[in-house]
XYZ file of C-alpha atoms in Angstrom:
636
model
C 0.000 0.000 0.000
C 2.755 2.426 0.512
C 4.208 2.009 -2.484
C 1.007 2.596 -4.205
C 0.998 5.854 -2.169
C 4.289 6.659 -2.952
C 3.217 6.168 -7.200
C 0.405 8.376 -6.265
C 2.189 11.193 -4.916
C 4.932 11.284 -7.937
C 2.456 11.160 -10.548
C 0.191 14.141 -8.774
C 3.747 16.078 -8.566
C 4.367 15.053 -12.315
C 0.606 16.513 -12.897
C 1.428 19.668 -11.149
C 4.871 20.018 -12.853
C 3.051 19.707 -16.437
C 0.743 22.083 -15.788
C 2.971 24.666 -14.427
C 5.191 23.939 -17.590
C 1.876 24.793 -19.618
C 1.160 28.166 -17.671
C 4.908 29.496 -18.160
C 4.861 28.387 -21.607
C 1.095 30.085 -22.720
C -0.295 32.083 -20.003
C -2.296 34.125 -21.914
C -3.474 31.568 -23.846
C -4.396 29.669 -21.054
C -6.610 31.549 -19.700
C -8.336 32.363 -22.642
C -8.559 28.433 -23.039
C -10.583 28.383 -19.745
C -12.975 31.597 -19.914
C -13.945 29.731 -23.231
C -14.174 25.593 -21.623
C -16.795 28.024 -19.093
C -18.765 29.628 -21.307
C -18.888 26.588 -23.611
C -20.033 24.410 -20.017
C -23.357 26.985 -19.723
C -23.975 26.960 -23.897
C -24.695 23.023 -23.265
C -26.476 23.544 -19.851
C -28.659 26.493 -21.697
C -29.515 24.099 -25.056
C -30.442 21.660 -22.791
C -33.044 23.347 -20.481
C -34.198 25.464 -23.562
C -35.314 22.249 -25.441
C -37.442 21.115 -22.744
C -39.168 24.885 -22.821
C -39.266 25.059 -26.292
C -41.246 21.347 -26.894
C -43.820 22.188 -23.887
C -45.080 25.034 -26.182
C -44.901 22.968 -29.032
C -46.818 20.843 -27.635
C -49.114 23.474 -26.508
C -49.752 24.667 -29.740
C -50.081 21.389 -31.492
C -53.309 20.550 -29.326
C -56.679 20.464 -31.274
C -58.178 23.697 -30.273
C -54.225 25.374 -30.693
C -52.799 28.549 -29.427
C -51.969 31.406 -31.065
C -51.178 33.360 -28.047
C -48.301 30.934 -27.116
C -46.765 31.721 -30.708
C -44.591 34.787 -29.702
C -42.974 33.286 -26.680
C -42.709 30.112 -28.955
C -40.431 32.226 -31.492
C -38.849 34.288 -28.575
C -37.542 30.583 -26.985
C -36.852 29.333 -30.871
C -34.535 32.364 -31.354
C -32.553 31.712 -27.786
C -31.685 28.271 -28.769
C -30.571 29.482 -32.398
C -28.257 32.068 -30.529
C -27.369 28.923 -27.900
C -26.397 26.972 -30.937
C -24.735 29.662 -33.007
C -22.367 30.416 -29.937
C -21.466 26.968 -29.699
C -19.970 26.645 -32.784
C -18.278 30.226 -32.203
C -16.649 28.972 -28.970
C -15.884 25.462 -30.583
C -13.817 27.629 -33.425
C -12.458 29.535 -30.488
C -10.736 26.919 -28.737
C -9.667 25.227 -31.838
C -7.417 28.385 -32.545
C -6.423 28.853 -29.064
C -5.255 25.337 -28.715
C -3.379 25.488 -31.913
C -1.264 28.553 -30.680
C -0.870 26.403 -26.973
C 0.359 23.679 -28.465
C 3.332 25.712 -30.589
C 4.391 27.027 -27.439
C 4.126 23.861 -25.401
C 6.133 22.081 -28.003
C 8.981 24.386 -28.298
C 9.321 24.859 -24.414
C 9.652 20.867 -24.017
C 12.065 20.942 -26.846
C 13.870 23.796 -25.321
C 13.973 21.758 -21.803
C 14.976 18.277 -23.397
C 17.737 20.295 -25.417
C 19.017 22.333 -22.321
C 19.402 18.905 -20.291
C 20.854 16.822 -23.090
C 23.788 19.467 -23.361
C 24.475 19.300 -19.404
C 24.884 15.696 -19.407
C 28.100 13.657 -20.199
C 29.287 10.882 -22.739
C 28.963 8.417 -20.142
C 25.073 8.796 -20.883
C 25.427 7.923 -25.133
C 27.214 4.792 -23.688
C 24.161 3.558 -22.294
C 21.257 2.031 -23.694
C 19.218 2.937 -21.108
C 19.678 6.618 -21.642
C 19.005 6.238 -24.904
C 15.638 4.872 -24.081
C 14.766 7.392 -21.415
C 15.826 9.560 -24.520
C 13.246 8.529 -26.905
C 10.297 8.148 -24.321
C 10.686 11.783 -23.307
C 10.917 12.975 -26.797
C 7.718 10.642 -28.246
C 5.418 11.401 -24.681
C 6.377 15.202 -23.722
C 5.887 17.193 -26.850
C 2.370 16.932 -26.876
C 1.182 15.607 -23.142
C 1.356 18.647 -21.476
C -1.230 20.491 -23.394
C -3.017 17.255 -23.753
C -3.098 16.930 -20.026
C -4.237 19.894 -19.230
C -6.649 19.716 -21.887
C -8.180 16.765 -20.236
C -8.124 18.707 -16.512
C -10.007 21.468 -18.181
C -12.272 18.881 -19.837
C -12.605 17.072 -16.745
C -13.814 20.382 -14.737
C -16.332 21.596 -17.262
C -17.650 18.229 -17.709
C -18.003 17.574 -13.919
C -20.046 21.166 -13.530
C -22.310 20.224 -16.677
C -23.198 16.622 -15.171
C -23.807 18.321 -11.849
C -26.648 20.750 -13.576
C -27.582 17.719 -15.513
C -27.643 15.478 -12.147
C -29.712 18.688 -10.846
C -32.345 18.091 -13.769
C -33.068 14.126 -13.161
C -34.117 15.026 -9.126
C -37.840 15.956 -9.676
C -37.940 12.812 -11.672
C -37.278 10.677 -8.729
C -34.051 10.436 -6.631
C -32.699 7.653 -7.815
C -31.829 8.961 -11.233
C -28.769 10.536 -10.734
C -27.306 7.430 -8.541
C -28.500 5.037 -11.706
C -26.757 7.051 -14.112
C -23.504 7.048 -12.416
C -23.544 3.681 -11.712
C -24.262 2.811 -15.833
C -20.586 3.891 -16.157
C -18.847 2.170 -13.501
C -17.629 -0.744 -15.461
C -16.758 1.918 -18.291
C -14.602 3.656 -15.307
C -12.799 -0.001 -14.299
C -11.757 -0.983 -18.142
C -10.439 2.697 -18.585
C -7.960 1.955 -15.926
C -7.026 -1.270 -17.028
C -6.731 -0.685 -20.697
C -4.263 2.462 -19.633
C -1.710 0.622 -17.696
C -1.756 -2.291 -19.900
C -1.025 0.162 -22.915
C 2.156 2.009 -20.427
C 3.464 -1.517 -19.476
C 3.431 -2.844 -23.314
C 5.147 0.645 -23.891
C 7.586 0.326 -22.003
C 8.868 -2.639 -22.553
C 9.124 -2.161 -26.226
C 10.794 1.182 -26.463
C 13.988 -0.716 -27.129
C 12.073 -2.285 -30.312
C 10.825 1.302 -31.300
C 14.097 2.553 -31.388
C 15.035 -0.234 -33.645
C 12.424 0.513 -36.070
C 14.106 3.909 -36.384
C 17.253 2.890 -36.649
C 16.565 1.166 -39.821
C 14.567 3.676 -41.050
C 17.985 6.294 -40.382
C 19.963 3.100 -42.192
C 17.171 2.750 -45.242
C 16.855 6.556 -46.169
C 20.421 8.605 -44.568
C 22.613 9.825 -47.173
C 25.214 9.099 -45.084
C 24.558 5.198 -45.093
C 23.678 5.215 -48.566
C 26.580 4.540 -50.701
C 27.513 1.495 -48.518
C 23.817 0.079 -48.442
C 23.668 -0.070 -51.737
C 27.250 -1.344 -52.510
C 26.777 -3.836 -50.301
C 22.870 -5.051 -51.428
C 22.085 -4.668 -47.627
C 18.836 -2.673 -48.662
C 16.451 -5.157 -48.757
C 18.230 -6.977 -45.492
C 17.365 -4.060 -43.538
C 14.361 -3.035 -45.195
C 12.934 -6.749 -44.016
C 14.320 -6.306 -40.490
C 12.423 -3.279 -40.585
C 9.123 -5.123 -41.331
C 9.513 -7.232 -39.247
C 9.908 -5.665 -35.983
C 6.881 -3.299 -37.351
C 5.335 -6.401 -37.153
C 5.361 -6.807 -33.801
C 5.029 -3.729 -32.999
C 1.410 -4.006 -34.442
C 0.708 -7.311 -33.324
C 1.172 -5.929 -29.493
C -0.629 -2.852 -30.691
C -3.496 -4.448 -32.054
C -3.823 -6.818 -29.108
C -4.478 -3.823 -27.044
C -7.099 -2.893 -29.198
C -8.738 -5.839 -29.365
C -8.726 -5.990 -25.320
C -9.965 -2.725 -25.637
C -12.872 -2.897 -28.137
C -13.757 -5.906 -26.406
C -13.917 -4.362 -22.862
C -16.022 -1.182 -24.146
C -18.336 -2.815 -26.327
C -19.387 -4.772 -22.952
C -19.508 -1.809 -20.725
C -21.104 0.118 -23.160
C -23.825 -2.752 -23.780
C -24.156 -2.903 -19.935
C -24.805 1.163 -19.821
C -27.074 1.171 -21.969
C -29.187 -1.607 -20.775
C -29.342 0.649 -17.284
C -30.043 3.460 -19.153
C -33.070 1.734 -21.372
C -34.794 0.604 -18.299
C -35.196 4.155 -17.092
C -36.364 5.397 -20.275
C -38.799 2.765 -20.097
C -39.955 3.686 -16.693
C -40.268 7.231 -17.835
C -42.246 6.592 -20.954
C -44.586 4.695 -18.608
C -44.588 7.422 -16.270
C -46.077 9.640 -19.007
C -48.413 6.860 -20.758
C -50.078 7.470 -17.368
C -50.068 11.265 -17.315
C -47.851 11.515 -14.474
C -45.520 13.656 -17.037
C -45.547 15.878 -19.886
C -44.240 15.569 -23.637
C -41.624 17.965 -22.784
C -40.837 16.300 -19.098
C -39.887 12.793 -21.154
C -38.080 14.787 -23.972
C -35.979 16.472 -21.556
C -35.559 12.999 -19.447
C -34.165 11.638 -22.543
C -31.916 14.522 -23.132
C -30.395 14.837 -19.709
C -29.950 11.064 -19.328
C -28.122 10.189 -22.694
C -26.014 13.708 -22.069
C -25.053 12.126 -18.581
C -24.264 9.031 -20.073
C -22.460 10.625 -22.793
C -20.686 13.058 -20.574
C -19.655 10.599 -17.950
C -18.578 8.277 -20.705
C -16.350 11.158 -21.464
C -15.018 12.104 -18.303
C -14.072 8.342 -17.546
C -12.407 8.566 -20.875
C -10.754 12.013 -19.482
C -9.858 10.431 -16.197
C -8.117 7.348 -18.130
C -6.254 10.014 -20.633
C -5.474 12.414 -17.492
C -3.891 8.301 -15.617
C -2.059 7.975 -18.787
C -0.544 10.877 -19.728
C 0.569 11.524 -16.427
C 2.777 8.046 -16.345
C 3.894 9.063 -19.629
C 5.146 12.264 -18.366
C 6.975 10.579 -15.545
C 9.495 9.898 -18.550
C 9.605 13.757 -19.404
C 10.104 14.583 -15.756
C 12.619 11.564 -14.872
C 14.926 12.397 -18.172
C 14.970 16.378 -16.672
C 15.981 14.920 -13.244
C 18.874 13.503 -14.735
C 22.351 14.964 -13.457
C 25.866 15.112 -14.887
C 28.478 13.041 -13.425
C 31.379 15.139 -13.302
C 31.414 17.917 -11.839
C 33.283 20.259 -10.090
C 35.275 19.949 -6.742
C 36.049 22.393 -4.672
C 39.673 23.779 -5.429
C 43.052 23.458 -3.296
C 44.099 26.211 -1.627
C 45.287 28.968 -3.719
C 44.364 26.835 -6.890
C 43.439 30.052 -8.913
C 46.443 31.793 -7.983
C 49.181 28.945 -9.084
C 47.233 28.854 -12.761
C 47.135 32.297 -12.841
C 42.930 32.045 -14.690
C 40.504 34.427 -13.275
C 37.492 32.373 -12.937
C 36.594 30.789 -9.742
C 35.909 27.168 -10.474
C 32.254 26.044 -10.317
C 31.475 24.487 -6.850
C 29.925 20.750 -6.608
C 26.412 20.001 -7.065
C 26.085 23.779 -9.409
C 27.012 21.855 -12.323
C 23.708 21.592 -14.165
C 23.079 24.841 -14.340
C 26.089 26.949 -14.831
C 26.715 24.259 -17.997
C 23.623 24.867 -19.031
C 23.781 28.709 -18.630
C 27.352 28.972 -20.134
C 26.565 27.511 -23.780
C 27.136 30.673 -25.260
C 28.990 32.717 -22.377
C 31.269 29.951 -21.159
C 33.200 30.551 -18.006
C 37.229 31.533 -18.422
C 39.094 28.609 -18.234
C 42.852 27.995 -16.730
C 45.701 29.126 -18.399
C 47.963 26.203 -18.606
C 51.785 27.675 -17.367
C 53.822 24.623 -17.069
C 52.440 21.009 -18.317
C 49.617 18.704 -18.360
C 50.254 15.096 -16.402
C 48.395 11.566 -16.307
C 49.938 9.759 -13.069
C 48.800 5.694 -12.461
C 45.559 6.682 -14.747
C 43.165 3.971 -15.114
C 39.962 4.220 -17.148
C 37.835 1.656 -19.068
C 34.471 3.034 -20.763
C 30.994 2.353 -19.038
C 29.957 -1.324 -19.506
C 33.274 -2.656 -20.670
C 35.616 -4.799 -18.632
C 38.504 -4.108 -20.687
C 40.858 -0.881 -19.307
C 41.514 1.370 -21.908
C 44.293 2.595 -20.240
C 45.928 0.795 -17.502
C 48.296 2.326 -15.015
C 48.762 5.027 -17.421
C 51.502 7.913 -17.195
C 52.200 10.581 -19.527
C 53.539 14.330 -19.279
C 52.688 17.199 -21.780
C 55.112 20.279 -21.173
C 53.264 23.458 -21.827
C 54.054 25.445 -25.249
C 55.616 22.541 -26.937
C 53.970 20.526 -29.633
C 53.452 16.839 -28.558
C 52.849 13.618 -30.663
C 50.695 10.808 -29.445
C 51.303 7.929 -32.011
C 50.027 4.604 -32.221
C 47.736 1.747 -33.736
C 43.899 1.910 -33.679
C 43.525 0.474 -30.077
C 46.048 1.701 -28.373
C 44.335 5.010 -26.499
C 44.905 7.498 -28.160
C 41.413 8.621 -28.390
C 40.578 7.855 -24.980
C 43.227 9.861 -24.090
C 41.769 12.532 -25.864
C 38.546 11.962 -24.310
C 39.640 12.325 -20.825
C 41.783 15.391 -21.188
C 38.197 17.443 -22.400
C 36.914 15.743 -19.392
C 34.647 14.002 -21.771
C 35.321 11.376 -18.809
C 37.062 10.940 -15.449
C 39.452 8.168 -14.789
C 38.451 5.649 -12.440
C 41.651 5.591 -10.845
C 44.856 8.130 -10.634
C 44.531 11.925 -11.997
C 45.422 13.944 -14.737
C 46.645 17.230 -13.342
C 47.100 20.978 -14.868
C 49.914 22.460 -13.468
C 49.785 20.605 -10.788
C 46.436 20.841 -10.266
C 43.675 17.491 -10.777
C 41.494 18.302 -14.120
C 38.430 17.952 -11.668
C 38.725 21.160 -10.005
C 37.052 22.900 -12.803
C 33.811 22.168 -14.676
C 33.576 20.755 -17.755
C 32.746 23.936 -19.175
C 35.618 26.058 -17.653
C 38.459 23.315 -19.324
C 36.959 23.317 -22.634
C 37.108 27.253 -22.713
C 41.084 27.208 -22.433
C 41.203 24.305 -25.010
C 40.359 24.084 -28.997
C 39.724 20.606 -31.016
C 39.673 19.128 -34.412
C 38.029 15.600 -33.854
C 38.614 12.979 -36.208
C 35.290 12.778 -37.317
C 34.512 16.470 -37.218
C 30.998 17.540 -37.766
C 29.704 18.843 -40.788
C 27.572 21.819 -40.033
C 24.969 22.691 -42.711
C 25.157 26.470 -43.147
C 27.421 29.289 -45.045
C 31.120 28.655 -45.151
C 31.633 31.921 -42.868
C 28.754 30.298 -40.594
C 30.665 26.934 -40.230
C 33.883 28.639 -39.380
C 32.653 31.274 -37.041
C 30.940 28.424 -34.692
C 34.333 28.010 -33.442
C 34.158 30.605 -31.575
C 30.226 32.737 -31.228
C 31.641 34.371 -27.326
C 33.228 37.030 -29.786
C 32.175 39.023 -33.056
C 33.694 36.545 -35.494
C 34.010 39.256 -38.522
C 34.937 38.321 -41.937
C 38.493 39.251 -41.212
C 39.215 36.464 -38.935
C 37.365 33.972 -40.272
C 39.481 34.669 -43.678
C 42.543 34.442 -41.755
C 41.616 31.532 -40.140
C 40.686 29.693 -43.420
C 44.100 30.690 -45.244
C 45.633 29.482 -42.339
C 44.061 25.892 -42.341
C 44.570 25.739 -46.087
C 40.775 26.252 -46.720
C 41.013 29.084 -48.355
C 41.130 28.095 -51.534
C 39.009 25.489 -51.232
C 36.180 27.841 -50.149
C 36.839 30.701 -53.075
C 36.389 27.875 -55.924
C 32.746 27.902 -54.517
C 29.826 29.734 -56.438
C 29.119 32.634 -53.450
C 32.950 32.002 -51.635
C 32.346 32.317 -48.391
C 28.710 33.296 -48.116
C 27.985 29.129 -50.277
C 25.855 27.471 -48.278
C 27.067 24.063 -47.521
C 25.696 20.056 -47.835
C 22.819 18.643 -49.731
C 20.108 18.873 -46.836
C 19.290 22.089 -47.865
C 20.185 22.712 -51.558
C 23.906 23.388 -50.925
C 27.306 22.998 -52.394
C 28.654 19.350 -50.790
C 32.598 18.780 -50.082
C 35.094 16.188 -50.031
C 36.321 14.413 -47.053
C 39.122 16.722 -46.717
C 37.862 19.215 -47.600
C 35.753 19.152 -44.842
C 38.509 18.725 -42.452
C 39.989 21.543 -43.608
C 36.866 23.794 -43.234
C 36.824 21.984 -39.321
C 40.803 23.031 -38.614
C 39.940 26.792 -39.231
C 36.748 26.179 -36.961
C 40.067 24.993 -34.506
C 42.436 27.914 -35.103
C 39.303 30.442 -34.977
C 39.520 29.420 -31.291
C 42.352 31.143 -30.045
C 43.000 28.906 -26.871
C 46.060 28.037 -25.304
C 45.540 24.640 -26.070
C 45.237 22.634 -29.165
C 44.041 19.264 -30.132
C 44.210 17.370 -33.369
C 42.795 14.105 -33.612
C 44.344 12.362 -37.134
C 44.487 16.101 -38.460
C 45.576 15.160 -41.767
C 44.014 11.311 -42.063
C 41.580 12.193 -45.045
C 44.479 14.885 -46.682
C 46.182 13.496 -49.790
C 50.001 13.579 -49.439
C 50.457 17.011 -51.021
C 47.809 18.113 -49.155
C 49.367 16.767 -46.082
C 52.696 17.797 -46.916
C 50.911 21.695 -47.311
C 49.282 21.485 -44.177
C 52.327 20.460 -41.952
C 54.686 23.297 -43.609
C 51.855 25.353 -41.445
C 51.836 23.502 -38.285
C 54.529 25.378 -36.613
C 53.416 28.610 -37.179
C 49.568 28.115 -36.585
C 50.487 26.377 -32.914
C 53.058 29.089 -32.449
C 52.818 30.080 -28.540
C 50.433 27.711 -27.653
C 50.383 23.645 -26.461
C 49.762 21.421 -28.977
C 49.144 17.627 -29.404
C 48.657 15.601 -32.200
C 46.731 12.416 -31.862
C 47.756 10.497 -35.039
C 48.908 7.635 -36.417
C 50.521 8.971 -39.421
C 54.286 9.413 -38.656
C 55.081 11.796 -41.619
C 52.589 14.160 -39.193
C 53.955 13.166 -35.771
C 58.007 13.725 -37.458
C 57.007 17.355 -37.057
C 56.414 17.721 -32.996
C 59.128 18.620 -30.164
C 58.161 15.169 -28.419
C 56.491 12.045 -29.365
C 54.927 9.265 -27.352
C 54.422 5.574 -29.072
C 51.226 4.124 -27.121
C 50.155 0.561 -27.110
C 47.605 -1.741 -25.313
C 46.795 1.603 -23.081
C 50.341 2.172 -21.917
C 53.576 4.362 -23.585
C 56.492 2.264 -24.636
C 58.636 4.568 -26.451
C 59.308 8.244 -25.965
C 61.533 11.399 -27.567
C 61.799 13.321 -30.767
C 61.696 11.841 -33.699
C 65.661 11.134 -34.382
C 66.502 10.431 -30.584
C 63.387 7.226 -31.243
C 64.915 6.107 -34.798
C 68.032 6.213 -33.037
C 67.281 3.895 -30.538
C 66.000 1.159 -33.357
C 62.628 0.339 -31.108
C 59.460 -0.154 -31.731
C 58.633 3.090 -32.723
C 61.699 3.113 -35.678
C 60.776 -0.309 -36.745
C 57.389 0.706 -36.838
C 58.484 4.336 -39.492
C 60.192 1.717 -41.642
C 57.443 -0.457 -42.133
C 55.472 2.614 -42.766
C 57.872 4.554 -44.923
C 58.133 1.157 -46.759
C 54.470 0.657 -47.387
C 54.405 4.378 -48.654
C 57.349 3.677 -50.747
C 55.381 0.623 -52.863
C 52.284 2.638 -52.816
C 53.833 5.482 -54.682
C 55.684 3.109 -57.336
C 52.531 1.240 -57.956
């Protein structure tokens, strides 16, 4: 029983949260929304007692020796229920506009709180499946519920005050009315229920299978997975895997229906039944002359509303049951919290890095992330080297360690090499000097100083990247550049000097508006190689001017001129600043002050380039084989 209390109390709290979120999002709106579900709640009341007016003097009239004197008050009470009728439709259009305008706002305020979340939380959350299915239940179930619950709230209240008037009507008929009425929907009321949690339950357990189905929708229509489907003749593989877990999906779907037809067709059977006995008893009642023409006409009105109306407030209390467990996904995904976050710092932490920014304290994470996406926090100024000491790490769910017992020390202002195969860490190293991550064992310390004294947000202010798989952002050349850095006025001046400096330049002027080109097919645009792409990402980089720089396989889709262009830059573009490369090209690593071979998650080999041929080691036997494979390649 408590925990049945407990589920009570969080889904009332999730009710009140939605409809807060409603009133912040369309105030105005809202209470337009209401004055209207009133007025519309006394329309129906009015039509109602009006008809039962309106067929007394009918009848009246009709009567052998007629009436002509009841004729005016006949037309007086015909033209009230035309102006009763004519302002239902009126408020009907009403709130059809009103809601249309609600739900706009709704939508883009649950967008703008799923979006504000998702960019506070860290890549340990994309690791898990889980979060990917809180993910997708919070988008499907919160851009719409909202509205629709308070929709049904406002339903629920003007439908309760109508069947109260109406309850009010059936009393001079005899007492027992009203308690017959409600009890013809009882059964309606216990199916509701059922039906709803069997629907969450079935939901639930086959988000995993929904998010399937889009996955090979992304794989069956992407441009970016098209070349290879089709090479391949995977198309009609995936296109049947797609079928089939449709398939399913609709058998479980239409077994709910079926259990759902099923259970209303034999409530509503059983309603009726109640309600054609008292119709009966009424139409006996007046065979007798215990009641007028316009007494059973009325009867008949006010009984099939009620059973009409509470037919549609048990539906409302089912939707209102629903919804509000669907929300719980909305509500639980916004609960979520970031897992690194800030400590507090050592004493006199800000004045050994020299940075002006007091770090963020624990537990303020969320939202000074989420309030520094465009104004983020100054970062620390890194004075004399970046150090991993005993680092361990191995990503969520694995039980391999990426790195094991890992040191490694990056002296600031030189340019440092981290070479090795695909495998060996390099990446993950990468990963957990953003603070993408945090080791599960040892630290990796700035000046001195562990990485987890400042947020996220304050380290990747002092720090600029070019990731291997950079994105490609669909918008003007200038516009891709200048999102390297928006905390400034990026003006045409910079980002020209920061494409001539990343060799994109040219690439950009051969295109048919320059820099002003919109970019990728989405949208109509002019599409790019692979490295040209990467080209147009390392000015994003170098737009950045941070004292740190990171290049992840900078030159892996260059050709060799291309490459040999871009590395003739290298020392001037890094110039004053601390720069790794992350490759496993050793043409490109040749270039640095310092070089570290990595493999299995450890460093076996370390100096500049001639002191590491000179040794003969791994890392020379490993340029030979390399030089030698580029050798053949260039023959052939």
């Amino acid at each position: 029983m408590q925990l049945d209390l407990t589920a009570l109390r969080r889904q009332l709290d999730d009710l009140g949260q939605a409809v807060a979120l409603v009133w912040r999002a369309t105030r105005g709106w809202t209470l337009a929304w209401g004055g209207l579900l009133a007025l519309q709640a006394g329309v129906l009341v009015g039509i109602v007692a009006v008809t039962r007016t309106l067929v007394n003097q009918l009848t009246a009239i009709t009567t052998p020796a007629g009436n002509p004197s009841a004729l005016p008050p006949l037309f007086l009470v015909a033209g009230g229920m035309v102006l009763l009728l004519l302002l239902s439709d009126v408020v009907c259009t009403l709130l059809a506009w009103v809601r249309t305008m609600q739900a706009g706002l709704v939508q883009d305020e649950v967008s703008a709180r799923i979006h504000a979340k998702a960019l506070t939380l860290d890549l340990t959350f994309y690791d898990s499946p889980e979060y990917h299915d809180q993910l997708h239940r919070a988008q499907s179930d919160a851009s719409s519920r909202p509205l629709t619950l308070l929709e049904n709230l406002g339903q629920l209240v003007q439908q309760s005050l109508t069947l109260l008037a109406l309850l009010r009507m059936l009393l001079p008929f005899g007492g027992w009315l009203p308690g017959l009425l409600l009890l013809s929907t009882l059964p309606t009321l216990g199916i509701v229920v059922r039906n709803t949690l069997r629907e969450h339950h079935w939901r639930m357990a086959n988000t995993p299978e929904q998010r399937r189905v889009r996955y090979y929708d992304w794989l069956l229509t992407d441009r970016a997975t098209a070349a290879e489907v089709r090479l391949f003749a995977v198309g009609d593989h995936f296109h049947d895997l797609f079928q089939q877990a449709r398939q399913r999906l609709r058998g479980g779907e239409a077994e709910l229906a079926r259990q759902q037809a099923v259970g209303e067709v034999s409530a509503g059977v059983l309603g009726w039944l109640i309600g054609g006995a008292a119709l009966a008893w009424m139409v006996w009642q007046t065979a007798y002359g215990r009641l007028r023409l316009g007494d059973l006409v009325l009867f008949y009105q006010v009984f099939s509303q009620g059973q009409r109306l509470l037919h549609t407030l048990v539906g409302n209390v089912g939707q209102i049951y629903g919804n509000t467990l669907l929300l719980e996904h909305f509500f639980t995904f916004l609960a979520l919290q970031p897992r690194l976050a800030a400590a507090h710092p050592p004493a006199g932490a800000a004045k050994a890095v020299g940075h002006v920014a007091a770090p963020i304290q624990a537990g303020q994470g969320v939202q000074d992330n989420s309030a520094a996406c465009h104004h983020p926090p100054r970062g620390p100024r890194l004075q004399h080297g970046i150090r991993f000491e005993q680092v361990c790490f191995r990503y969520p769910g694995s039980e391999r360690l990426a790195l094991a017992h890992f040191d490694l020390w990056i002296p600031a202002g030189q340019v440092v090499a981290i070479v090795g195969e695909n495998g060996a860490g390099k990446s993950t190293l990468l990963k957990l000097l953003c603070r993408f991550y945090d080791p599960e064992a040892g630290a990796i310390t700035w000046d001195g100083i562990d990485l987890r004294t400042w947020s996220p947000t304050q380290l990747w202010s002092s720090m600029t990247v070019l990731f291997q798989q950079p994105v490609r952002f669909l918008g003007t050349a200038t516009e891709n550049i200048a999102l390297g850095d928006l905390t400034v006025a990026s003006t045409p001046t910079r980002v020209a000097q920061a494409a001539q400096a990343a060799g994109a330049a040219s690439v950009i002027e051969r295109l048919p508006s320059g820099y002003m080109t919109l970019l990728g097919k989405w949208f109509g645009g002019a599409e790019l190689s692979g490295g040209e792409w990467q080209r147009l990402a390392l000015a994003r980089a170098f737009l950045r001017q941070a004292p740190m720089i990171i290049l992840d396989e900078p030159t892996s889709a260059l050709d060799a001129w291309a490459e040999r262009d871009w590395m003739t830059r290298l020392r001037a573009l890094v110039a004053g600043r601390t720069a790794i490369l992350i490759t496993h090209r050793f043409t490109t690593a040749m270039q640095a002050d310092f070089i570290h071979l990595l493999e299995q998650g450890r460093v076996v080999e370390s100096g500049a380039h001639h002191e590491l041929l000179a040794r003969q080691g791994r890392y020379a036997q490993a340029w030979q084989a390399q030089m030698h494979a580029h050798t053949n390649q260039q023959r052939s």
